[in-house]
Short mmCIF file of C-alpha atoms in Angstrom, two decimals:
data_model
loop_
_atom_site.label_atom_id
_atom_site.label_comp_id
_atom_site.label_asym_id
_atom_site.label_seq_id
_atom_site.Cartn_x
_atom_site.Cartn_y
_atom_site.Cartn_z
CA UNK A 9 18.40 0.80 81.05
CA UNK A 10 21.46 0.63 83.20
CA UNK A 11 24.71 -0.27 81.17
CA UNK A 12 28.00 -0.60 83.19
CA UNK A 13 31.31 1.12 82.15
CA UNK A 14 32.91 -2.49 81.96
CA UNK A 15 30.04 -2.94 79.22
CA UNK A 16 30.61 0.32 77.40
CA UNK A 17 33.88 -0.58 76.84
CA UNK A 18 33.26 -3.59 75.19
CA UNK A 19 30.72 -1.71 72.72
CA UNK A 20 33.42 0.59 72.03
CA UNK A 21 35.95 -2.03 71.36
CA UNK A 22 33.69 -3.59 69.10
CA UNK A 23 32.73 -0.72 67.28
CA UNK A 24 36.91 -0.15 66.97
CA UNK A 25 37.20 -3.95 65.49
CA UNK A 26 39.59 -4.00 62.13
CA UNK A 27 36.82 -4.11 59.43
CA UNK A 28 36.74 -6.89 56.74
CA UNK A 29 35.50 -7.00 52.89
CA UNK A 30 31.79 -5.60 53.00
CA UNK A 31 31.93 -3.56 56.02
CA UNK A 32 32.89 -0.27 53.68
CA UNK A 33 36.45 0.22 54.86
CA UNK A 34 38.11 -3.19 54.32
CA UNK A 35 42.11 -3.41 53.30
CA UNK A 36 41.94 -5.46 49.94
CA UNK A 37 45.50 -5.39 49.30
CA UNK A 38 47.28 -6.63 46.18
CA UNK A 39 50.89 -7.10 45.35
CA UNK A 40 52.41 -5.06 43.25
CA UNK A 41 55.37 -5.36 41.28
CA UNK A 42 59.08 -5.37 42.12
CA UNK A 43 58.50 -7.41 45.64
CA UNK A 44 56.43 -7.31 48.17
CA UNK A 45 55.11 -8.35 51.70
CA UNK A 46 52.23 -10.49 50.57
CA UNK A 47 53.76 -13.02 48.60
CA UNK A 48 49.88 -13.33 47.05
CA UNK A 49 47.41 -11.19 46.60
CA UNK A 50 44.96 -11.12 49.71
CA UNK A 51 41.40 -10.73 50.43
CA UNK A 52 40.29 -10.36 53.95
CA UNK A 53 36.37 -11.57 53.59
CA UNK A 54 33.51 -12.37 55.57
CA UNK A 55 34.25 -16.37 54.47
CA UNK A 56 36.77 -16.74 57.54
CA UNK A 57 36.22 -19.23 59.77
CA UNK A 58 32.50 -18.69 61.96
CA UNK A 59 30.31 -16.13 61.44
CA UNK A 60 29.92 -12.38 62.53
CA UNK A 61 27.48 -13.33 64.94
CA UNK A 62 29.79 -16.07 66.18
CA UNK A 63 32.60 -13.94 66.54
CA UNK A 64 30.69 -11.24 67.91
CA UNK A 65 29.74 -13.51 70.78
CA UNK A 66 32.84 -14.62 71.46
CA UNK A 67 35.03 -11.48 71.53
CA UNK A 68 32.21 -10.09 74.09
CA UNK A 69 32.31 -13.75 76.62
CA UNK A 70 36.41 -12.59 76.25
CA UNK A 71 36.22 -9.04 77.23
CA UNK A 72 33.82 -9.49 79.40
CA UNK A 73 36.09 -11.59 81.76
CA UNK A 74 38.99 -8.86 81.18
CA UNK A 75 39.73 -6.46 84.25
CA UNK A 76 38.37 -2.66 83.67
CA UNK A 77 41.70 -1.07 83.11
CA UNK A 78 43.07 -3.85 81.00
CA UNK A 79 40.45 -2.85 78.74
CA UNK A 80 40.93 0.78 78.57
CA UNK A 81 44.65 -0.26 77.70
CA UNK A 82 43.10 -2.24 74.89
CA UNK A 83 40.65 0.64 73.50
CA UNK A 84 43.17 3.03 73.95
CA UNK A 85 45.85 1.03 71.57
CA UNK A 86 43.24 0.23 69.28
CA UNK A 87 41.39 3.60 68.97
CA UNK A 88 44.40 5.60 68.19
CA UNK A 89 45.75 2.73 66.29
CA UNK A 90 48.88 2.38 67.96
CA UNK A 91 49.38 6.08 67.66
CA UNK A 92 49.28 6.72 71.59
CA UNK A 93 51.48 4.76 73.82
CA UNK A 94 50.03 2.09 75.85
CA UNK A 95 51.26 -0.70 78.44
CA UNK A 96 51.68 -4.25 77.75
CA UNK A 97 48.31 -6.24 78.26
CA UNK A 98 49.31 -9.63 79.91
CA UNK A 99 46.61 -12.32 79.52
CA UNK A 100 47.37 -16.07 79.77
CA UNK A 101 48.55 -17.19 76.78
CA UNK A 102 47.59 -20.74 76.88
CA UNK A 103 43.78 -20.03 76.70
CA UNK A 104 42.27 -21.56 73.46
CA UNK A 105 38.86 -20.37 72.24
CA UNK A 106 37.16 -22.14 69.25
CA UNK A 107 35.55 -19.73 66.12
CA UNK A 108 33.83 -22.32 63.42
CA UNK A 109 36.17 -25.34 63.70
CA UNK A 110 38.70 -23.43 64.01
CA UNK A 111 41.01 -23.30 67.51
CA UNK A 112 42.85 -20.05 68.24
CA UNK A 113 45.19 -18.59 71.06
CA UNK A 114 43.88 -16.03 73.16
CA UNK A 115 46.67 -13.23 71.85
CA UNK A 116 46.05 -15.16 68.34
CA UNK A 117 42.27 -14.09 68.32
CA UNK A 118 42.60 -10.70 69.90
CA UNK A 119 44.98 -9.73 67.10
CA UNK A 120 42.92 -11.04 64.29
CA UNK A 121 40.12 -8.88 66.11
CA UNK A 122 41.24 -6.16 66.34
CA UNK A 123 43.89 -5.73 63.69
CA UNK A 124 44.39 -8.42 60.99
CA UNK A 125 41.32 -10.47 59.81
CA UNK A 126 43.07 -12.72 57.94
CA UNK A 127 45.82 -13.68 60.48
CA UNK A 128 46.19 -18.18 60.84
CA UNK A 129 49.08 -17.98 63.03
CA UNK A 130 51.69 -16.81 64.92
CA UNK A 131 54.61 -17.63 63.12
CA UNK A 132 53.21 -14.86 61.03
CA UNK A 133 53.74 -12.54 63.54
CA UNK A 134 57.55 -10.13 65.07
CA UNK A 135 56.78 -8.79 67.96
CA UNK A 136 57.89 -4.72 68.56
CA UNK A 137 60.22 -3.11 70.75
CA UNK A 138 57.76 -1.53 72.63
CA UNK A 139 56.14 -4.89 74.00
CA UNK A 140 59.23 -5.17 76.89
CA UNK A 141 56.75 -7.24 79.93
CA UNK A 142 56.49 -10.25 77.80
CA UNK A 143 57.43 -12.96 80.15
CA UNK A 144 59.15 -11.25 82.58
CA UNK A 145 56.62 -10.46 85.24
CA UNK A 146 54.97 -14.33 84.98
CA UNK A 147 55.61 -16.98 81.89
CA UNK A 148 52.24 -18.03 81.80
CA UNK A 149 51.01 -14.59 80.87
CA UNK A 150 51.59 -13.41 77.14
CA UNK A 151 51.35 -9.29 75.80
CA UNK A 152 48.03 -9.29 74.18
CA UNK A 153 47.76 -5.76 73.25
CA UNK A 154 47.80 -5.98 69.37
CA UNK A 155 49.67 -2.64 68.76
CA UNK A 156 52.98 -4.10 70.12
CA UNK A 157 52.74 -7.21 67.30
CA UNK A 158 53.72 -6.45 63.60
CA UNK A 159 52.86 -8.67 60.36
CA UNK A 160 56.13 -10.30 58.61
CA UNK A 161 57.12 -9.61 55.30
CA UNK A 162 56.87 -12.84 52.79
CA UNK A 163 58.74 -11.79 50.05
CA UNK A 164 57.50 -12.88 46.16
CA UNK A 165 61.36 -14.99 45.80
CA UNK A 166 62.05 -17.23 48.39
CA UNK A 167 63.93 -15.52 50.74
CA UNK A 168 67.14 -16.36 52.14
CA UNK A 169 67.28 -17.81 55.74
CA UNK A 170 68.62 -14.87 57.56
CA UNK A 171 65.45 -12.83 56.42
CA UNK A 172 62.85 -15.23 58.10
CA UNK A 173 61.89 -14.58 62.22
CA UNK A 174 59.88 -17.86 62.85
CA UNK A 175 57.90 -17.87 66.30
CA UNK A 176 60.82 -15.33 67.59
CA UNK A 177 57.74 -13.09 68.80
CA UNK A 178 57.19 -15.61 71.64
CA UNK A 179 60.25 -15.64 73.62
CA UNK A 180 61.25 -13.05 75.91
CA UNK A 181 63.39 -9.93 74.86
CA UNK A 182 67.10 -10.41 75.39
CA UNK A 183 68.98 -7.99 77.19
CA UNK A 184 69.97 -5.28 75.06
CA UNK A 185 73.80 -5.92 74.29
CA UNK A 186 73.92 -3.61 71.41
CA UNK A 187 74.15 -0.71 74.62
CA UNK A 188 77.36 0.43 75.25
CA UNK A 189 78.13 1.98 79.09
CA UNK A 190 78.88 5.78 78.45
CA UNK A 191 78.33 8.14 75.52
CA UNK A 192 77.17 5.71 72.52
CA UNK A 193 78.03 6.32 69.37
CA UNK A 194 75.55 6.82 66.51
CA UNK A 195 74.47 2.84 64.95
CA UNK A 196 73.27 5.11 61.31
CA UNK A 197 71.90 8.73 60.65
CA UNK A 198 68.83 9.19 57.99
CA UNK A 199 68.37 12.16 55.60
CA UNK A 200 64.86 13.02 54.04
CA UNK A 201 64.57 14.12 50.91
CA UNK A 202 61.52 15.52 48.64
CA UNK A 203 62.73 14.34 44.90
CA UNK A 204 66.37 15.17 44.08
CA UNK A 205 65.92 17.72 47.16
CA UNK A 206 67.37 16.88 50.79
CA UNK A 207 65.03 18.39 53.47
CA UNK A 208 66.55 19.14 56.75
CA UNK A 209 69.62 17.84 58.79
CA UNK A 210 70.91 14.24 59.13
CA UNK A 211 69.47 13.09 62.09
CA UNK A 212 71.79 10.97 63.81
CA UNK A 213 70.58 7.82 65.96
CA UNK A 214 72.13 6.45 68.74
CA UNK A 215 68.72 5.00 70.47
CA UNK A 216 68.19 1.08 69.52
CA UNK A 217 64.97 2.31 68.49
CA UNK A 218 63.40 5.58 66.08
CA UNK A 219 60.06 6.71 65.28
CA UNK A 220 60.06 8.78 61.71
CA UNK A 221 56.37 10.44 61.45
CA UNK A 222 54.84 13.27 59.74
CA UNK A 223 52.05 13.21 62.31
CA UNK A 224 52.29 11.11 65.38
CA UNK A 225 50.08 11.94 68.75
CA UNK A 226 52.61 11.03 70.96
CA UNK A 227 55.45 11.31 68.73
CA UNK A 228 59.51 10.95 69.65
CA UNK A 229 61.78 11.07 67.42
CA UNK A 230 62.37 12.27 64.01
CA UNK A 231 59.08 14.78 63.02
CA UNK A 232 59.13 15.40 59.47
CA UNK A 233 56.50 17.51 59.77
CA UNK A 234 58.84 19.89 61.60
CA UNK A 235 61.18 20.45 58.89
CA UNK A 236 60.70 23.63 56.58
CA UNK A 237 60.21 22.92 52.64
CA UNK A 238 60.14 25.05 49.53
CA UNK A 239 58.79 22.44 47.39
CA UNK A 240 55.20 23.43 46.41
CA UNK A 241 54.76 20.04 44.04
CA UNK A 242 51.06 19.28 44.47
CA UNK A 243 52.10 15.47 44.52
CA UNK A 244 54.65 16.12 47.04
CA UNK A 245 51.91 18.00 49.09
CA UNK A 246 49.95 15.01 48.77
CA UNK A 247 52.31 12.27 49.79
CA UNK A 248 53.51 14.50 52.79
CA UNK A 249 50.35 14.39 54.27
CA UNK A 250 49.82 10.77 53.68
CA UNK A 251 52.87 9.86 55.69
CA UNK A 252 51.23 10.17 58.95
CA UNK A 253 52.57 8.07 61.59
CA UNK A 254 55.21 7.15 59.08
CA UNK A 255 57.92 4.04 59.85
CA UNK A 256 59.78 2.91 63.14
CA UNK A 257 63.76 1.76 62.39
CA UNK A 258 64.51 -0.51 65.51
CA UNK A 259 68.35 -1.78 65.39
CA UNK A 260 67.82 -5.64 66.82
CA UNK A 261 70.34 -8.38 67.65
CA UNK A 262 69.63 -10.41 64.08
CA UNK A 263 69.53 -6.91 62.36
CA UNK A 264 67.66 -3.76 61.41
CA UNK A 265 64.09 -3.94 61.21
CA UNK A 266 61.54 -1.78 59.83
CA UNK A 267 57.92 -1.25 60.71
CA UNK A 268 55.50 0.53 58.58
CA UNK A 269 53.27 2.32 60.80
CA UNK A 270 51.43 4.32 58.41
CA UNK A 271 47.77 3.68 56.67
CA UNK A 272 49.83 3.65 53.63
CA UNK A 273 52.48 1.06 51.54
CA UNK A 274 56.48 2.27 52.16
CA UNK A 275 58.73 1.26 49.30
CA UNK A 276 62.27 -0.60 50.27
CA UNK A 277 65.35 -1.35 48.73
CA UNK A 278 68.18 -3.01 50.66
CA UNK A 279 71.70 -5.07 49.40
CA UNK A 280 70.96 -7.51 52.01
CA UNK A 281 66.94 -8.00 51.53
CA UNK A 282 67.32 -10.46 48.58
CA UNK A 283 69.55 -13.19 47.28
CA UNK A 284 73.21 -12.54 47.29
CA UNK A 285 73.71 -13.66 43.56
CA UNK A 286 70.84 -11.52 41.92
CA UNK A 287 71.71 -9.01 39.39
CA UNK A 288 69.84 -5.78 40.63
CA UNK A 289 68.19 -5.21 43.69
CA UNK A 290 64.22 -5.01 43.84
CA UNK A 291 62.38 -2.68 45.36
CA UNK A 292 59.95 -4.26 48.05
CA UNK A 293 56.57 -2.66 49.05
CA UNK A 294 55.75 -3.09 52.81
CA UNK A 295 51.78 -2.73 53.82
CA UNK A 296 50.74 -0.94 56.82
CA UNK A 297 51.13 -2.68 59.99
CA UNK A 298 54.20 -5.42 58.38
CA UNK A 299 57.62 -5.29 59.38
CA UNK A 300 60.79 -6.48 57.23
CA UNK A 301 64.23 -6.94 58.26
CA UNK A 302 65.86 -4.32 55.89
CA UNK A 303 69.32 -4.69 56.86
CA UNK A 304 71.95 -7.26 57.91
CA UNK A 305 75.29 -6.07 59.15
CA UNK A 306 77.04 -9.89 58.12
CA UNK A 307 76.01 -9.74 54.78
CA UNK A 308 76.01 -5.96 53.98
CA UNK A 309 80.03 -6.55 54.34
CA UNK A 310 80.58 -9.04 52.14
CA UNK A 311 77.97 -8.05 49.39
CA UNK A 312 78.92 -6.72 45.70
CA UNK A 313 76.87 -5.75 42.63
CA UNK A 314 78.42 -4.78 39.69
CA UNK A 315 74.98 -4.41 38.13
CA UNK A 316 73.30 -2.62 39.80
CA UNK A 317 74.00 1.06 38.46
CA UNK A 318 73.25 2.80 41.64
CA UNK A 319 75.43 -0.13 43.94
CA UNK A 320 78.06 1.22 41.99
CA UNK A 321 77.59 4.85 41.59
CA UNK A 322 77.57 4.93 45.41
CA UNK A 323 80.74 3.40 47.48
CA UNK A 324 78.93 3.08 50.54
CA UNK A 325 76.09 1.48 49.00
CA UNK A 326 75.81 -1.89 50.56
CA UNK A 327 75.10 0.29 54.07
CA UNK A 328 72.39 2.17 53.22
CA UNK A 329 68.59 1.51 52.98
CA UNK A 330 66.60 3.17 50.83
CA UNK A 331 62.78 4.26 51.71
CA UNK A 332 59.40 5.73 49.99
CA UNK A 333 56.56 6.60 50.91
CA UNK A 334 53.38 5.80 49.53
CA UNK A 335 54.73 5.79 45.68
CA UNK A 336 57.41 3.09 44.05
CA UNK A 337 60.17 3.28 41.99
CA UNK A 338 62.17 0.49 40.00
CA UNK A 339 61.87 -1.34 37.10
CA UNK A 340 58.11 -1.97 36.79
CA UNK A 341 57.33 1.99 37.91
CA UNK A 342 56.98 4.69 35.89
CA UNK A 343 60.02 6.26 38.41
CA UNK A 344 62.96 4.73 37.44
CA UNK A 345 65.04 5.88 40.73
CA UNK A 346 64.05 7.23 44.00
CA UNK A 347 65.16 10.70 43.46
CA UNK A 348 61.79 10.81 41.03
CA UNK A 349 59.57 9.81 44.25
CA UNK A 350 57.78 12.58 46.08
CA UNK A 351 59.42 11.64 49.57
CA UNK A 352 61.84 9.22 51.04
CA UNK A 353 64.35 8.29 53.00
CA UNK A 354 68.22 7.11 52.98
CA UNK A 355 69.00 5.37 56.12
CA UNK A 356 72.83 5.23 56.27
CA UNK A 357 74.48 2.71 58.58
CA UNK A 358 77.37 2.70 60.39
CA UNK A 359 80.16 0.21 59.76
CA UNK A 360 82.48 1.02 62.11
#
């Protein structure tokens, strides 16, 4: 039987679909202790809105109308799960389609597709650096490739108003001010460490943006795969390789955001991620494919915690970002401070 290539790709997007509870490889994330992204513990099941056949149908009628090369932009994001780089996918955002009795966006359904089966709406959504078309080349047309949208963190305390990014993800990007004409200076430099043992050179960022990856196909930035290590811990071993396409820092005009592009949780602890008048600061676990704002220059200034044991141990404290991978630390872990987890990193910012 004759099959065109436009209907090949569709198959193969399809087949490339983010899975949900019962297909063998679905996400059922819960949240652990010390903060997190998921304010609740989530399920993604087959109990969403229409059935598999339903959306099966539908997500074919959609692709079916897409242009050839649109859709090998989409398979190619989605197949190398936003490990390769890929183009903006403009589609007209104003298109509603209908799964169950349920009404949903174009972009809206795509990304539930193809990355996030429990997504509702958009407000739950930051879009990345990378997605830089939006709006520019005609209003009507929206990025639809679901690689350039992240998930936002919801924190377990309510968190204060300059953490939220409410429908943000649907205007167009603002002209970088942050770049200075000439030489720039550096906005932070991160060290990586293995346990109490720094690995490597601080690698100092000017860029706005910075991939940090073990493994990344088409990787730029800082490789810590690259870097040479004595330490033959068999847990070390194993986060290391679990890192993969590891985190992406992105200095923005609200702040510094963080987006966990790895298959695995990251661990955070920031002075300016919670309320100014707690006592200690928690340590918040970011799933794969969320982003949190992990640092705010107006705040980090004016911030002191004369609990917090390591706030005060450290002058420059209220500047720096701490990150894990994979494993925890804090007061509900069995590692009581970072320098116990297998490997992380201290993002230090510049206050100049």
């Amino acid at each position: 039987m004759f099959r065109t290539r436009r209907s090949g790709l569709v198959r193969r997007l399809w087949r490339s679909r983010a899975p949900v509870e019962g297909d063998g490889e679905a996400d059922t994330r819960t949240h652990g202790p010390g903060g997190c992204c998921m304010g609740k513990s989530t399920k993604v099941s087959k109990s969403n809105p229409g059935t598999e056949a339903e959306l099966k149908a539908l997500t074919h009628s959609i692709l079916k109308k897409i242009k050839e090369k649109q859709l090998e932009v989409l398979l190619q994001a989605v197949e190398s799960k936003g490990g390769a780089r890929s183009p903006c996918l403009l589609l007209p955002g104003k298109v509603d389609t209908k799964l169950g009795q349920q009404s949903y966006s174009l972009p809206l359904l795509l990304f539930k597709v193809f990355r996030w089966p429990d997504l509702r709406h958009s407000s739950e959504l930051k879009r990345l650096p990378c997605c830089e078309s939006y709006g520019k080349i005609n209003p009507e047309l929206v990025c639809c490739n679901p690689h350039h949208m992240s998930r936002l963190c919801e924190l377990e305390s309510p968190p204060p108003p300059y953490s939220r990014y409410p429908m943000d993800f649907l205007k167009p990007p603002d002209s970088q001010a942050l770049q200075e004409s000439g030489e720039r200076a550096h906005w932070c430099v991160v060290a990586y460490w293995e346990e109490k043992t720094r690995v490597g050179r601080l690698y100092s960022v000017q860029e706005p943006s910075l991939d940090i990856f073990y493994d990344l196909p088409q990787g730029n930035g800082f490789c810590l795969g690259q870097l040479s290590s004595d330490n033959k811990s068999q847990l070390v071993q194993m986060v290391r390789s679990k890192i993969g396409y590891g985190i992406q820092l992105s200095r923005e005009p609200d702040g510094v955001w963080v987006y966990n592009r790895s298959c695995y949780p990251i661990f955070i602890k920031s002075a300016t991620l919670d309320n100014p008048d707690s006592r200690t600061l928690l340590v918040h676990k970011v799933f794969p494919g969320f982003s949190i704002k992990a640092f705010d220059y107006e705040k980090a200034g004016s911030l002191q915690r004369p609990n917090d044991h390591e706030f005060t141990q450290q002058p420059r404290a209220g500047f720096t970002v701490q990150i894990s991978f994979v494993k925890g630390w804090g007061q509900c872990y069995t590692r009581q401070f970072i320098s116990s987890c297998p490997c992380w990193l201290e993002v230090i910012f510049n206050n100049r």
